[in-house]
CSV table of C-alpha atoms in Angstrom, one decimal:
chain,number,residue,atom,x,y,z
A,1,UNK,CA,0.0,0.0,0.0
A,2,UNK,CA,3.2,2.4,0.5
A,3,UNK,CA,4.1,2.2,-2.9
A,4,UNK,CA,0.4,3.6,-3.9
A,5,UNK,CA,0.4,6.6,-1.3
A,6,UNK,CA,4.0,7.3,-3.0
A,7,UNK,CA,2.4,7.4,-6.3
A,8,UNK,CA,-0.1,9.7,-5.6
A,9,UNK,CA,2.0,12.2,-3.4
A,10,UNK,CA,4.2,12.1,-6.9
A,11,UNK,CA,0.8,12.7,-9.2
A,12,UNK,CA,-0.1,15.3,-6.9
A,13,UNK,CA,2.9,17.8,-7.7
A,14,UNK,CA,1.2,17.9,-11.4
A,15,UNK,CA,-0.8,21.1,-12.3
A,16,UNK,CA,-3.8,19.6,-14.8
A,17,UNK,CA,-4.8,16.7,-16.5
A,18,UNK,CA,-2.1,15.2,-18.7
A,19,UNK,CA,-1.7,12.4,-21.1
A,20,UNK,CA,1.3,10.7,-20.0
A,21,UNK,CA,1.6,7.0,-21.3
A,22,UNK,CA,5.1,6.6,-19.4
A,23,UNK,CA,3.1,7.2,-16.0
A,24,UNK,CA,0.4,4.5,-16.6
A,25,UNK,CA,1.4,1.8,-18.6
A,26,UNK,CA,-1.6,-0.6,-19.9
A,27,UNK,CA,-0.7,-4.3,-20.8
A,28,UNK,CA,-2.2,-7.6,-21.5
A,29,UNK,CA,-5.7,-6.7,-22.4
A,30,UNK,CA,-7.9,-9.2,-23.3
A,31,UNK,CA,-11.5,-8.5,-24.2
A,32,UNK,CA,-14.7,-10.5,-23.9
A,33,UNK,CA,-17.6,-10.1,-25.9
A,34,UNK,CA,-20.9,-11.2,-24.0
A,35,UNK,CA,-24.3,-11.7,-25.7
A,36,UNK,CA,-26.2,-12.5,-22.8
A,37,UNK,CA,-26.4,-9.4,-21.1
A,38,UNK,CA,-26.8,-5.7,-22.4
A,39,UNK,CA,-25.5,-2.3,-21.9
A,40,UNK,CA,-22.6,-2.7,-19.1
A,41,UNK,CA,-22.4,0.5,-17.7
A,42,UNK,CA,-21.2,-0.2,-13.8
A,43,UNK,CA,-19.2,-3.3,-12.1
A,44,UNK,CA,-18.2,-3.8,-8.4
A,45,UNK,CA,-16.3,-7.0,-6.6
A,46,UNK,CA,-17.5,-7.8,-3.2
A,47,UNK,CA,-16.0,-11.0,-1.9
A,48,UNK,CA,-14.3,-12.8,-5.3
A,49,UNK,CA,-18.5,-12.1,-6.7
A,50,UNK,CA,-18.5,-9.7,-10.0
A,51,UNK,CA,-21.3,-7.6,-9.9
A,52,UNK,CA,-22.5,-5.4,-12.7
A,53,UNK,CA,-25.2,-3.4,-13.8
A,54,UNK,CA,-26.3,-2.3,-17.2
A,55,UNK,CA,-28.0,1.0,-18.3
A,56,UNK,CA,-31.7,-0.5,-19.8
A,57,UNK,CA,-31.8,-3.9,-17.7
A,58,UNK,CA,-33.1,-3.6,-14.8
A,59,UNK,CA,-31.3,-6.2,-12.5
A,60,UNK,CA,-27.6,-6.5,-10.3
A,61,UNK,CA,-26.0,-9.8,-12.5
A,62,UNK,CA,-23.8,-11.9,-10.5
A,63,UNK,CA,-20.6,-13.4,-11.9
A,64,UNK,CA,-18.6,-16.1,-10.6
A,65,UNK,CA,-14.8,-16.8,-11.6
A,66,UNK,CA,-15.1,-18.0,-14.5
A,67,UNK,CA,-17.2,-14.9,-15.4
A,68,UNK,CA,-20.3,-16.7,-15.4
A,69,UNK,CA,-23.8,-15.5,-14.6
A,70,UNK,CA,-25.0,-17.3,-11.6
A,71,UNK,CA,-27.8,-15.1,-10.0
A,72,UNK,CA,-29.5,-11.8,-10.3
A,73,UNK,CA,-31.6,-9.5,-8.1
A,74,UNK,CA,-34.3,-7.3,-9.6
A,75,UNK,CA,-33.7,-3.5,-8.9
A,76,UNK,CA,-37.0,-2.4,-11.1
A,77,UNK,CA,-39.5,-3.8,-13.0
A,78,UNK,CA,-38.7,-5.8,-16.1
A,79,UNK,CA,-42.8,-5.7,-17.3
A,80,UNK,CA,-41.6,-3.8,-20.4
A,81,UNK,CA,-38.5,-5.8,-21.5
A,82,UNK,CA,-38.1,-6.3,-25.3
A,83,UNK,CA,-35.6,-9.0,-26.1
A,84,UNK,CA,-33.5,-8.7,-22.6
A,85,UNK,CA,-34.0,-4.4,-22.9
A,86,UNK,CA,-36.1,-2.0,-21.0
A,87,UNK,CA,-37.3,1.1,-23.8
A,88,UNK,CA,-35.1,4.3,-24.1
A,89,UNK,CA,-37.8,6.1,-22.2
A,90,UNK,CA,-38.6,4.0,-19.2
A,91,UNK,CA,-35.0,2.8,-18.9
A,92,UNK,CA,-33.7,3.5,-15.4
A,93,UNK,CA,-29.9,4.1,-16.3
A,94,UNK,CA,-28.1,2.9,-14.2
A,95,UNK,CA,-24.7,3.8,-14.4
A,96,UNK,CA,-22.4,3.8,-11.3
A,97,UNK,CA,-21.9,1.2,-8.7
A,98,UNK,CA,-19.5,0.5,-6.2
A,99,UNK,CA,-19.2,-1.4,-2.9
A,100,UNK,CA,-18.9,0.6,0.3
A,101,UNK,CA,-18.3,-0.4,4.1
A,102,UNK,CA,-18.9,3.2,5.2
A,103,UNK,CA,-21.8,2.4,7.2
A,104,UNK,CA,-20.0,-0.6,9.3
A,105,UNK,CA,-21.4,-3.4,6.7
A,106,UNK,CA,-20.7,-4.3,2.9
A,107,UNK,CA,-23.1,-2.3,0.9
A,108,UNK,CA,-23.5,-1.9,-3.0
A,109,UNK,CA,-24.7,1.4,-3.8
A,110,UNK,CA,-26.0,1.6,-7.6
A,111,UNK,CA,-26.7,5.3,-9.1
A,112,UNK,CA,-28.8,6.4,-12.0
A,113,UNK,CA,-27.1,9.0,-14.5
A,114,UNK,CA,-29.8,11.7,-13.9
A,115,UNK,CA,-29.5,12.5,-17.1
A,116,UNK,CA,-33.4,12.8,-17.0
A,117,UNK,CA,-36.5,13.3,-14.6
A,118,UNK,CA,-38.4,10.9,-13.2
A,119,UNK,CA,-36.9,7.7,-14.5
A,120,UNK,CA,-33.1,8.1,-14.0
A,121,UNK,CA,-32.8,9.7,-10.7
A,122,UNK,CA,-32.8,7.1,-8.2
A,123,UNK,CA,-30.1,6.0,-5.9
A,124,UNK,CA,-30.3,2.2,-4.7
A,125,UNK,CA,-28.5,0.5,-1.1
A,126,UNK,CA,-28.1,-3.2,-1.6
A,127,UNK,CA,-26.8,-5.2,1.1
A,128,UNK,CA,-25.2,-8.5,-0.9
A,129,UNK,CA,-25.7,-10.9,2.2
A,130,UNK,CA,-29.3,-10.4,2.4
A,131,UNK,CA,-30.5,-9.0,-0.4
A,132,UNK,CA,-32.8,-5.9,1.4
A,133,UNK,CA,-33.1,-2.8,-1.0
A,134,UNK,CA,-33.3,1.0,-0.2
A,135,UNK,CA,-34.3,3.1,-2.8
A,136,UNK,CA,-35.3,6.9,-3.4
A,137,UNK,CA,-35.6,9.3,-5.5
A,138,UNK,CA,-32.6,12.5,-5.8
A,139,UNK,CA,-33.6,14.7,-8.1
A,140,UNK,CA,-33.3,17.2,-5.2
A,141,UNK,CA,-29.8,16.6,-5.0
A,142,UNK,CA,-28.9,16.6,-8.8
A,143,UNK,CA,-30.6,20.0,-9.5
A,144,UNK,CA,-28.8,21.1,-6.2
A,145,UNK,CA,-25.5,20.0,-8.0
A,146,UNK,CA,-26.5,21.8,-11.6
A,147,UNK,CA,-27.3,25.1,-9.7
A,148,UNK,CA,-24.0,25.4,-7.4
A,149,UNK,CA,-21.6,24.0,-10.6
A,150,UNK,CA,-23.4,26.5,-12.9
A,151,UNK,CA,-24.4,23.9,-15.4
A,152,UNK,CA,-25.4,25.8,-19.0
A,153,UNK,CA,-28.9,26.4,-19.3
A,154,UNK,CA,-30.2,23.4,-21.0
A,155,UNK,CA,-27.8,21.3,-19.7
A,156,UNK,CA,-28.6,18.0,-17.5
A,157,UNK,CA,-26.4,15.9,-15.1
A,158,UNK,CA,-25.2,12.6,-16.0
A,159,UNK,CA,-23.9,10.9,-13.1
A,160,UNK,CA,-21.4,7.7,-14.9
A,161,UNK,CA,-19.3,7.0,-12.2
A,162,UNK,CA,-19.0,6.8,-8.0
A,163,UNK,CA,-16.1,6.4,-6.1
A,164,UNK,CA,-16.1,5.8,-2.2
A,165,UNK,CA,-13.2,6.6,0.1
A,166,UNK,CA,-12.8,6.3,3.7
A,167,UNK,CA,-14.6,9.3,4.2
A,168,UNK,CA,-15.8,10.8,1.1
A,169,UNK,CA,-18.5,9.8,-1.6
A,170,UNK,CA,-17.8,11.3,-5.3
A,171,UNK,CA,-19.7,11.4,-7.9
A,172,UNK,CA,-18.4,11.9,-11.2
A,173,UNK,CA,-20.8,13.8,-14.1
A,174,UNK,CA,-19.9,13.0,-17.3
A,175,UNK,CA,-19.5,16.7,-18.9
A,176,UNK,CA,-18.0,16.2,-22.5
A,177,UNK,CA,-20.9,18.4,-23.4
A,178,UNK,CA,-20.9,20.6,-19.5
A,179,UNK,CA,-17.9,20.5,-18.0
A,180,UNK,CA,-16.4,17.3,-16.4
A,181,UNK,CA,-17.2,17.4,-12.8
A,182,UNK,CA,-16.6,15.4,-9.4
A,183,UNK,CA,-19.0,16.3,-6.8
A,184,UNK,CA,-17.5,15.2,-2.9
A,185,UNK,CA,-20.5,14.7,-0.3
A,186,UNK,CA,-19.1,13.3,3.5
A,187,UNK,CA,-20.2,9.0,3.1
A,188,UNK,CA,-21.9,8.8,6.1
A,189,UNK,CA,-24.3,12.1,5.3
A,190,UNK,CA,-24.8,10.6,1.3
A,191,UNK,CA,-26.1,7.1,3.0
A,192,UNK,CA,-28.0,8.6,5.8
A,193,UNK,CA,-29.8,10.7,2.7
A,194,UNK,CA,-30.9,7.7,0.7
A,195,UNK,CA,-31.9,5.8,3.5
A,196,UNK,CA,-34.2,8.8,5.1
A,197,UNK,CA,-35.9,11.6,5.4
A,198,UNK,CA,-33.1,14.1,5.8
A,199,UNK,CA,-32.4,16.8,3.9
A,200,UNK,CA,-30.1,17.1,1.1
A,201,UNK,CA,-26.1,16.6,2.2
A,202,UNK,CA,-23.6,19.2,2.1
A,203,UNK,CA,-21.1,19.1,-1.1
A,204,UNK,CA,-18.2,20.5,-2.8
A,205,UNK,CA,-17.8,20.2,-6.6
A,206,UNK,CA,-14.8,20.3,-8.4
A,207,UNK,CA,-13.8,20.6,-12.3
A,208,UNK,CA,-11.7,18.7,-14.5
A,209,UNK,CA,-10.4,19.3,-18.2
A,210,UNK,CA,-10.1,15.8,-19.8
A,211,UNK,CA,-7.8,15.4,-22.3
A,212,UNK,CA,-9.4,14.9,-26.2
A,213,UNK,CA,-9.0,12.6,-28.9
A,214,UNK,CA,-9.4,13.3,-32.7
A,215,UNK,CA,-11.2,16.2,-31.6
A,216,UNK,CA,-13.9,14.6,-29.1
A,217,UNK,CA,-13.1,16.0,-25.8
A,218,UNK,CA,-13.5,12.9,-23.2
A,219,UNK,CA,-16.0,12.7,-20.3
A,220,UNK,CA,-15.7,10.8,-17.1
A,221,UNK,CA,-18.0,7.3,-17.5
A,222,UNK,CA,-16.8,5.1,-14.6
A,223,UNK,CA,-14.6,5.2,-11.2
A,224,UNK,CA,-13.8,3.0,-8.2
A,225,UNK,CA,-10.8,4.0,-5.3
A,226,UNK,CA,-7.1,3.2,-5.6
A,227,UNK,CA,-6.3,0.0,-2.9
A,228,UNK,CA,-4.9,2.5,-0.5
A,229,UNK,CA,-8.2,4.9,-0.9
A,230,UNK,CA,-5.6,7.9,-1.6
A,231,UNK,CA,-6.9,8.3,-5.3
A,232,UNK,CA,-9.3,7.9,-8.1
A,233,UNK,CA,-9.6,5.2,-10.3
A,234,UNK,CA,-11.2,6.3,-13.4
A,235,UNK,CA,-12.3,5.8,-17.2
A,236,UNK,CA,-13.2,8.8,-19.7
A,237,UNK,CA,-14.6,7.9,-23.0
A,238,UNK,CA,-15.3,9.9,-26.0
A,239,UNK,CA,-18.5,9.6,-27.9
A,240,UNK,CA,-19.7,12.1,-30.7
A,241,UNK,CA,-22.9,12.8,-29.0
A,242,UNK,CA,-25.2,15.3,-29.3
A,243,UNK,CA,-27.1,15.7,-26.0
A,244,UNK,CA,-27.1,13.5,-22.6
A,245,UNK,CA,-28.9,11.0,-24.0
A,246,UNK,CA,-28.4,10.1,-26.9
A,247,UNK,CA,-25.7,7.5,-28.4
A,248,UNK,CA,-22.5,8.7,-30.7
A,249,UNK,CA,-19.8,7.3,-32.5
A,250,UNK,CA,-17.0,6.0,-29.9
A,251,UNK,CA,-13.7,7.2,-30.6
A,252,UNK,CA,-11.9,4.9,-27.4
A,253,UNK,CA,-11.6,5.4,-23.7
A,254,UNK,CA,-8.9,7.1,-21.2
A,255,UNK,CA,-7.8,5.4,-18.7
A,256,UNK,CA,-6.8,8.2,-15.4
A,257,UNK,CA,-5.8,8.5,-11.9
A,258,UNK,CA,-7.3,11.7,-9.9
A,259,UNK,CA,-5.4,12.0,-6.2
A,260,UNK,CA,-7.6,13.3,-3.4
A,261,UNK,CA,-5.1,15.4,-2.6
A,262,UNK,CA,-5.4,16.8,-6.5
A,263,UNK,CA,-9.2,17.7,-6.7
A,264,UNK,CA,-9.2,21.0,-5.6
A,265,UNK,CA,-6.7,21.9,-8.6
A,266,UNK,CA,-8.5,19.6,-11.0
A,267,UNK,CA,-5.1,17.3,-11.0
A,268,UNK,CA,-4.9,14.1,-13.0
A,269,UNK,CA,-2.9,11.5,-15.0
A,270,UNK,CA,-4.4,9.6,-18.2
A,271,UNK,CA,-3.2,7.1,-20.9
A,272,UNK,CA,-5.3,6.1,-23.9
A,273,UNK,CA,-6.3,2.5,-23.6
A,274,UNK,CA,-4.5,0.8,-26.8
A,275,UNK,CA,-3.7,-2.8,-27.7
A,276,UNK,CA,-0.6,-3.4,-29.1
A,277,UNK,CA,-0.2,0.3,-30.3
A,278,UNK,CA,-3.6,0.5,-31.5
A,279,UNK,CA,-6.6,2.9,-30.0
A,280,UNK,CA,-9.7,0.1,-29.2
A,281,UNK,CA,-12.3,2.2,-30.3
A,282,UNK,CA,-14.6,0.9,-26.7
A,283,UNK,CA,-16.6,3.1,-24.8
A,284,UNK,CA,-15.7,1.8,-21.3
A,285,UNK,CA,-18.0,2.7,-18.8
A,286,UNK,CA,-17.2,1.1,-15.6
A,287,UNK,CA,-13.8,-0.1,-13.4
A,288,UNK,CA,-12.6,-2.3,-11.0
A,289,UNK,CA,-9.7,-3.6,-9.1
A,290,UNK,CA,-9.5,-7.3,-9.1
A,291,UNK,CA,-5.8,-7.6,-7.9
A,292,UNK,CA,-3.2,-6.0,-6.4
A,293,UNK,CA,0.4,-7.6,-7.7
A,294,UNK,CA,3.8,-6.9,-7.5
A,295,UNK,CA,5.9,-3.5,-8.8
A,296,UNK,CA,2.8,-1.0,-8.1
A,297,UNK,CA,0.7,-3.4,-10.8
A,298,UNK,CA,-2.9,-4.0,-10.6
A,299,UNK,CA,-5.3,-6.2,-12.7
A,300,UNK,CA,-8.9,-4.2,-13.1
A,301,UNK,CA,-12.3,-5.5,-14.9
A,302,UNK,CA,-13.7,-2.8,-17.1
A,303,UNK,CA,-17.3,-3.1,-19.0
A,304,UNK,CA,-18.6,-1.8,-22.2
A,305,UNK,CA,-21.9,-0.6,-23.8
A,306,UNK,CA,-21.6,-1.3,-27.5
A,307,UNK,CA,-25.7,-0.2,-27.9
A,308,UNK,CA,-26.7,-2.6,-29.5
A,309,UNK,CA,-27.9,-5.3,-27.0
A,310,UNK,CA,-24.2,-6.7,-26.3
A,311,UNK,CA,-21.5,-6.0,-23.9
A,312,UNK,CA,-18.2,-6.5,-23.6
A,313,UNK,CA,-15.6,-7.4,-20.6
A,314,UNK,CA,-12.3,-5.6,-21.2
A,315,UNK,CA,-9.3,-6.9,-18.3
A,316,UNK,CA,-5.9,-5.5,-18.4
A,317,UNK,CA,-2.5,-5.2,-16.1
A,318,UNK,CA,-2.3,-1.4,-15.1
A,319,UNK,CA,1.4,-0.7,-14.2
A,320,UNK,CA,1.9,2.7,-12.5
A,321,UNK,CA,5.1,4.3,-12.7
């Protein structure tokens, strides 16, 4: 765990986002293309179990070692499914999910993007051993958000990635179109407002210039802690999209690490995710950390929406200089 908090003291001496291959080396990818589930947009590992989430399904999948599905639990209704997919317009988009033991117990939190009203502002608490769900609604919080980071009028959030420290929630709204932002809420305040009554949490919100890619500047689109809780874990894609909402043509993903002790002056690192030279033109959209090896390496789990009823898997070694 040294070797991490060593990293990030180094990545915090930095002064903006930067593309810097030599800093985060990506090897031994291997992708895996799945038919039997669509839309991966968010993945979490609780225990040696895989569990993911997809933007127009409406259940957590399960996966075992071998990356096989071996249960489900329902999160919203499937009445409306059309071959495995809920409808553009009821779809609950869920897009960020990560465990948390904030609260003294393993809990996966699952967030929709907010990316519009009604059907993709809720924020689900799933405790793994016994299934129980806590859901509500947060609309209150995401206009909150849009008001105090000055979204452009017209503009709506798009929550694609959560991150959970030892003390700290953030949220990251993918702003390719807005403004790439992280918004910090205190853990024990952001559970205590899903799970009740109370009033909307206290926040800070910080911004963040992404690098670009053959023009398309990226946004953020998934995010889980560093082993040591010291920094962000994140992917960026870049999709020529027109609104919130709507799908574009993906141009490939970053790959990043934001320290906590960065935020305040929007610091990061980032390397394209290539294979063997070449950009893979995938629109990753969520991240974990499966393994922590030797010489600061770690193996992470990535998932992919390709929009069109299939997902893929994407592994790789992430060596960090």
């Amino acid at each position: 765990m040294k070797r991490f908090a060593i990293l990030t003291a180094f990545l915090a001496l930095l002064n903006a986002c930067v593309n810097n291959q030599h800093s985060i080396k990506i090897t031994d990818v291997e992708v895996t293309h799945r038919d039997d589930f669509s839309s991966a947009s968010g993945i979490t590992i609780s225990n040696r179990t895989t569990c993911m989430v997809g933007d127009d399904i409406p259940w957590i999948l399960f996966f075992d070692d071998n990356q096989t599905i071996f249960d489900t639990l329902s999160l919203t209704s499937a009445d409306s499914l059309n071959n495995g997919r809920l409808p553009h317009y009821l779809k609950p988009d869920y897009e960020a999910m990560e465990i948390t033991e904030v609260s003294g117990h393993r809990e996966i939190i699952v967030i929709s993007s907010g990316s519009d009203k009604i059907t993709r502002d809720t924020a689900i608490i799933v405790n793994p051993d016994t299934r129980q769900i806590i859901k509500k609604n947060i609309r209150p919080l995401m206009e909150a958000v849009k008001i105090k980071a000055g979204f452009p009028e017209g503009r709506e959030i798009n929550i694609e990635g959560i991150a959970v420290s030892d003390k700290n929630v953030y949220l990251l709204h993918r702003g390719n179109l807005s403004g790439n932002i992280i918004i910090e809420i205190p853990a024990l305040s952001f559970i205590k407002y899903i799970k009740s009554n109370s009033k909307i949490p206290k926040f800070r919100t910080f911004s963040f210039n992404l690098p670009a890619h053959n023009n398309v500047v990226s946004g953020f689109s998934g995010a889980t802690m560093l082993p040591d809780k010291s920094a962000i874990l994140f992917t960026a894609s870049m999709e020529d999209m027109a609104d919130e909402k709507s799908d574009g043509d993906v141009l490939g993903s970053y790959v990043g690490i934001i320290p906590l002790s960065g935020l305040i002056k929007g610091e990061c690192f980032t390397t394209l995710l290539t294979d063997n030279g070449t950009t893979l033109p995938k629109k990753l959209e969520g991240i974990a950390v499966s393994k922590i090896m030797k010489n600061n390496k770690l193996k992470v789990i990535t998932v992919c929406d390709n929009d069109n009823g299939t997902s893929d898997i994407i592994s790789f070694d992430i060596e960090l200089n």
